[in-house]
Each structure stands twice: as C-alpha cells, then as structure tokens.
PDB file of C-alpha atoms in Angstrom:
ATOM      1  CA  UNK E   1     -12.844   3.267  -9.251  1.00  0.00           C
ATOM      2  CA  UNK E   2     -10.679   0.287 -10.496  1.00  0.00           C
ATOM      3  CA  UNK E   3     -12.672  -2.618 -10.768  1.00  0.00           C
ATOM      4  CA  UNK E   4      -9.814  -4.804 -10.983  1.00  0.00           C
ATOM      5  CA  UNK E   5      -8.858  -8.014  -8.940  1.00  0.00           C
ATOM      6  CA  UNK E   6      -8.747  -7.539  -5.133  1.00  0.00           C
ATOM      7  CA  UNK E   7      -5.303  -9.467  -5.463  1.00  0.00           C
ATOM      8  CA  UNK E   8      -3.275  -7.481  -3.059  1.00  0.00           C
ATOM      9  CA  UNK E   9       0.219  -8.604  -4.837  1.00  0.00           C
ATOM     10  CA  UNK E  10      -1.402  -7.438  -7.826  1.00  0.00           C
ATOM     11  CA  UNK E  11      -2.637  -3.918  -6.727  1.00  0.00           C
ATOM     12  CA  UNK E  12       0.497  -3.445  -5.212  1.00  0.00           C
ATOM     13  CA  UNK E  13       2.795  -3.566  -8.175  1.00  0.00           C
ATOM     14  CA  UNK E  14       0.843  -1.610 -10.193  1.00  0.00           C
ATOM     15  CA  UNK E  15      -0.144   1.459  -7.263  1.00  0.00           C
ATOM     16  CA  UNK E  16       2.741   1.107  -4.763  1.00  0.00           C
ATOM     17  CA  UNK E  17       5.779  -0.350  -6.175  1.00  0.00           C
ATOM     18  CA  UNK E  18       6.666   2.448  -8.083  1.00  0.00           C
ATOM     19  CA  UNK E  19       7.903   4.094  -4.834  1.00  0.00           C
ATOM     20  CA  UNK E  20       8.287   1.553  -2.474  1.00  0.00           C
ATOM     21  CA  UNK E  21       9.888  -1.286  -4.660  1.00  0.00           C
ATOM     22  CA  UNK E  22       8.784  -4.793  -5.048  1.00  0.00           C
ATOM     23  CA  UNK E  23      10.124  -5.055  -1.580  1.00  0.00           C
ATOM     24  CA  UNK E  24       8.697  -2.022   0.568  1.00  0.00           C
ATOM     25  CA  UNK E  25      12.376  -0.811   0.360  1.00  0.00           C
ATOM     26  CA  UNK E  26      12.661   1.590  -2.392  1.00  0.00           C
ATOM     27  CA  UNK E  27      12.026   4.900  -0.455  1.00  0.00           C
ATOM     28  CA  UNK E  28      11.619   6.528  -3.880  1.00  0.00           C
ATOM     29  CA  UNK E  29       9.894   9.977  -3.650  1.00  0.00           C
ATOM     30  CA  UNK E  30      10.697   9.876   0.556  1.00  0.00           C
ATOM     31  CA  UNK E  31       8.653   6.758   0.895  1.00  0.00           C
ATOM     32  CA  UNK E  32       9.054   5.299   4.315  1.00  0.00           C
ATOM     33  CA  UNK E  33      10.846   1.536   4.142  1.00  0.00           C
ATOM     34  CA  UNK E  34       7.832  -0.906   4.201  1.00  0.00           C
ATOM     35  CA  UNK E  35       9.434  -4.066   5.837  1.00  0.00           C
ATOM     36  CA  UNK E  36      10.769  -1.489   8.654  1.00  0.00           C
ATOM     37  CA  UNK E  37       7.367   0.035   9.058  1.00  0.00           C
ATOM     38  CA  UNK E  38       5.741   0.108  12.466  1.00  0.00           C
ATOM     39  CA  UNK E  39       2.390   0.164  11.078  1.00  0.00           C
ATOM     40  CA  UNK E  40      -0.514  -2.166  11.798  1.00  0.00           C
ATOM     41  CA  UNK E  41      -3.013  -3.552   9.130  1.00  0.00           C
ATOM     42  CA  UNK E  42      -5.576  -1.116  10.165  1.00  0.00           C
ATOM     43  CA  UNK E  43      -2.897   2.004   9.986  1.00  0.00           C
ATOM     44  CA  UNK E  44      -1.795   0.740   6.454  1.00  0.00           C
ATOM     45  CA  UNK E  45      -5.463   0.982   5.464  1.00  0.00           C
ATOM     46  CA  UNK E  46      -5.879   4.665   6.498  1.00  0.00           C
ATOM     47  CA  UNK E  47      -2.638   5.636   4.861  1.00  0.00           C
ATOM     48  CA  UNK E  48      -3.642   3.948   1.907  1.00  0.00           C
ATOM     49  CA  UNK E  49      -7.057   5.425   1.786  1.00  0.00           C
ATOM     50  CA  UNK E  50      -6.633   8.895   2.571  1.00  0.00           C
ATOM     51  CA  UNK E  51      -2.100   9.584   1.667  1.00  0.00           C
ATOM     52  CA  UNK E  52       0.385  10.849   3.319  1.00  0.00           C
ATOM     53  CA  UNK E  53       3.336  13.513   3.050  1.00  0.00           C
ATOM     54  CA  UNK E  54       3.740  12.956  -0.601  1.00  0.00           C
ATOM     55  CA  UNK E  55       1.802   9.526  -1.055  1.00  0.00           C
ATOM     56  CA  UNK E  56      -1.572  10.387  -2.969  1.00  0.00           C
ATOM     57  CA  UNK E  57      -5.024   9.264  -1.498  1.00  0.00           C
ATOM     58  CA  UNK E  58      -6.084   6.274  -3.154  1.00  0.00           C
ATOM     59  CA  UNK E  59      -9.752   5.989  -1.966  1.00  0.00           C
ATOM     60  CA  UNK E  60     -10.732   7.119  -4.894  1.00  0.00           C
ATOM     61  CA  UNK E  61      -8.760   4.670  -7.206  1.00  0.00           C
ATOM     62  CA  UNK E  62      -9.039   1.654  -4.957  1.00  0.00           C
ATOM     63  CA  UNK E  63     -11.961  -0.535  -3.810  1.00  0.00           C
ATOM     64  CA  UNK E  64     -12.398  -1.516   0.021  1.00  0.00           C
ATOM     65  CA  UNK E  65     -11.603  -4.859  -1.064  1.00  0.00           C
ATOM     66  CA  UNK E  66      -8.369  -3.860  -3.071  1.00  0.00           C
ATOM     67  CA  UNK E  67      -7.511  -1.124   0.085  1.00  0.00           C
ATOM     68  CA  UNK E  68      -7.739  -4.158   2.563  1.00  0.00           C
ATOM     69  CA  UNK E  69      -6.017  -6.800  -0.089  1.00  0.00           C
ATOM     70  CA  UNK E  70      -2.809  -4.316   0.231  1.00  0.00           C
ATOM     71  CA  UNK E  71      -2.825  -3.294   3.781  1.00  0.00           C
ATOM     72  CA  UNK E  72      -2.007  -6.982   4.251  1.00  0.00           C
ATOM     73  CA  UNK E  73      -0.237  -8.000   1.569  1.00  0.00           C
ATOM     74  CA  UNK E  74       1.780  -5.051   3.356  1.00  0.00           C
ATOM     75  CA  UNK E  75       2.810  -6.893   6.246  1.00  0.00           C
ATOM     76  CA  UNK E  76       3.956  -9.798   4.799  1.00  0.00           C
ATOM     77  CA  UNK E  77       6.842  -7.524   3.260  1.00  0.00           C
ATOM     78  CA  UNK E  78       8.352  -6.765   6.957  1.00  0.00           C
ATOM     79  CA  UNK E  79      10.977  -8.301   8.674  1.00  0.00           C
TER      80      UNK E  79
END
C-alpha cells in the first residue's frame, strides 16, 4: 500500500485526476462528472475502494486514511 500523506488534495491528483480533472469534470475514460455527482461521502468511499465500470479498485493502493481523505476532498469539488 502507499504509505504516503493522507492529504486528500494530494492523493487525488496523483490517483484520480488523471480521469476526472483537477475539477471532477474531465470525464476522461467515461468518468462520471464529480461536481455533478449525486454521491454521498460514504458512496465515494465504496467506489473508491472497490471501482467501478472502468475505474480500478484502489483498496489495494490506498490506505483507509487516504480512501476517507478523498471521499471528502470529493465533495468539496461539487456545485
């Protein structure tokens, strides 16, 4: 796993924003549009763990720390 910082900012530019943007609003790779996204904290944190359609897993890259840091640095990026 990646021991680095828990910084949620941090974890998400380097894991997410490759598809989603620095925004959420990439959609790279038919990536849903972050600041759009329904999606509670605890619903990010599922998706994030375990992927979906053609997002990977990350549970095995990510700590729980890390996992929870970007679930909510995830809602700060919606309208």
């Amino acid at each position: 796993k990646d021991t680095a910082s828990a910084d949620g900012v941090e974890v998400y530019k380097t894991k997410c924003s490759i598809c989603h943007g620095d925004d959420g609003k990439a959609m790279l790779m038919n990536s849903p549009d972050l600041s759009l996204s329904p999606m509670d904290f605890n619903q990010a944190k599922v998706i994030i763990m375990e992927g979906k359609g053609t997002m990977p897993a990350f549970m095995d890259q990510l700590t729980h720390e890390q996992v929870d840091a970007v679930a909510q640095y995830v809602q700060t990026l919606k309208k």
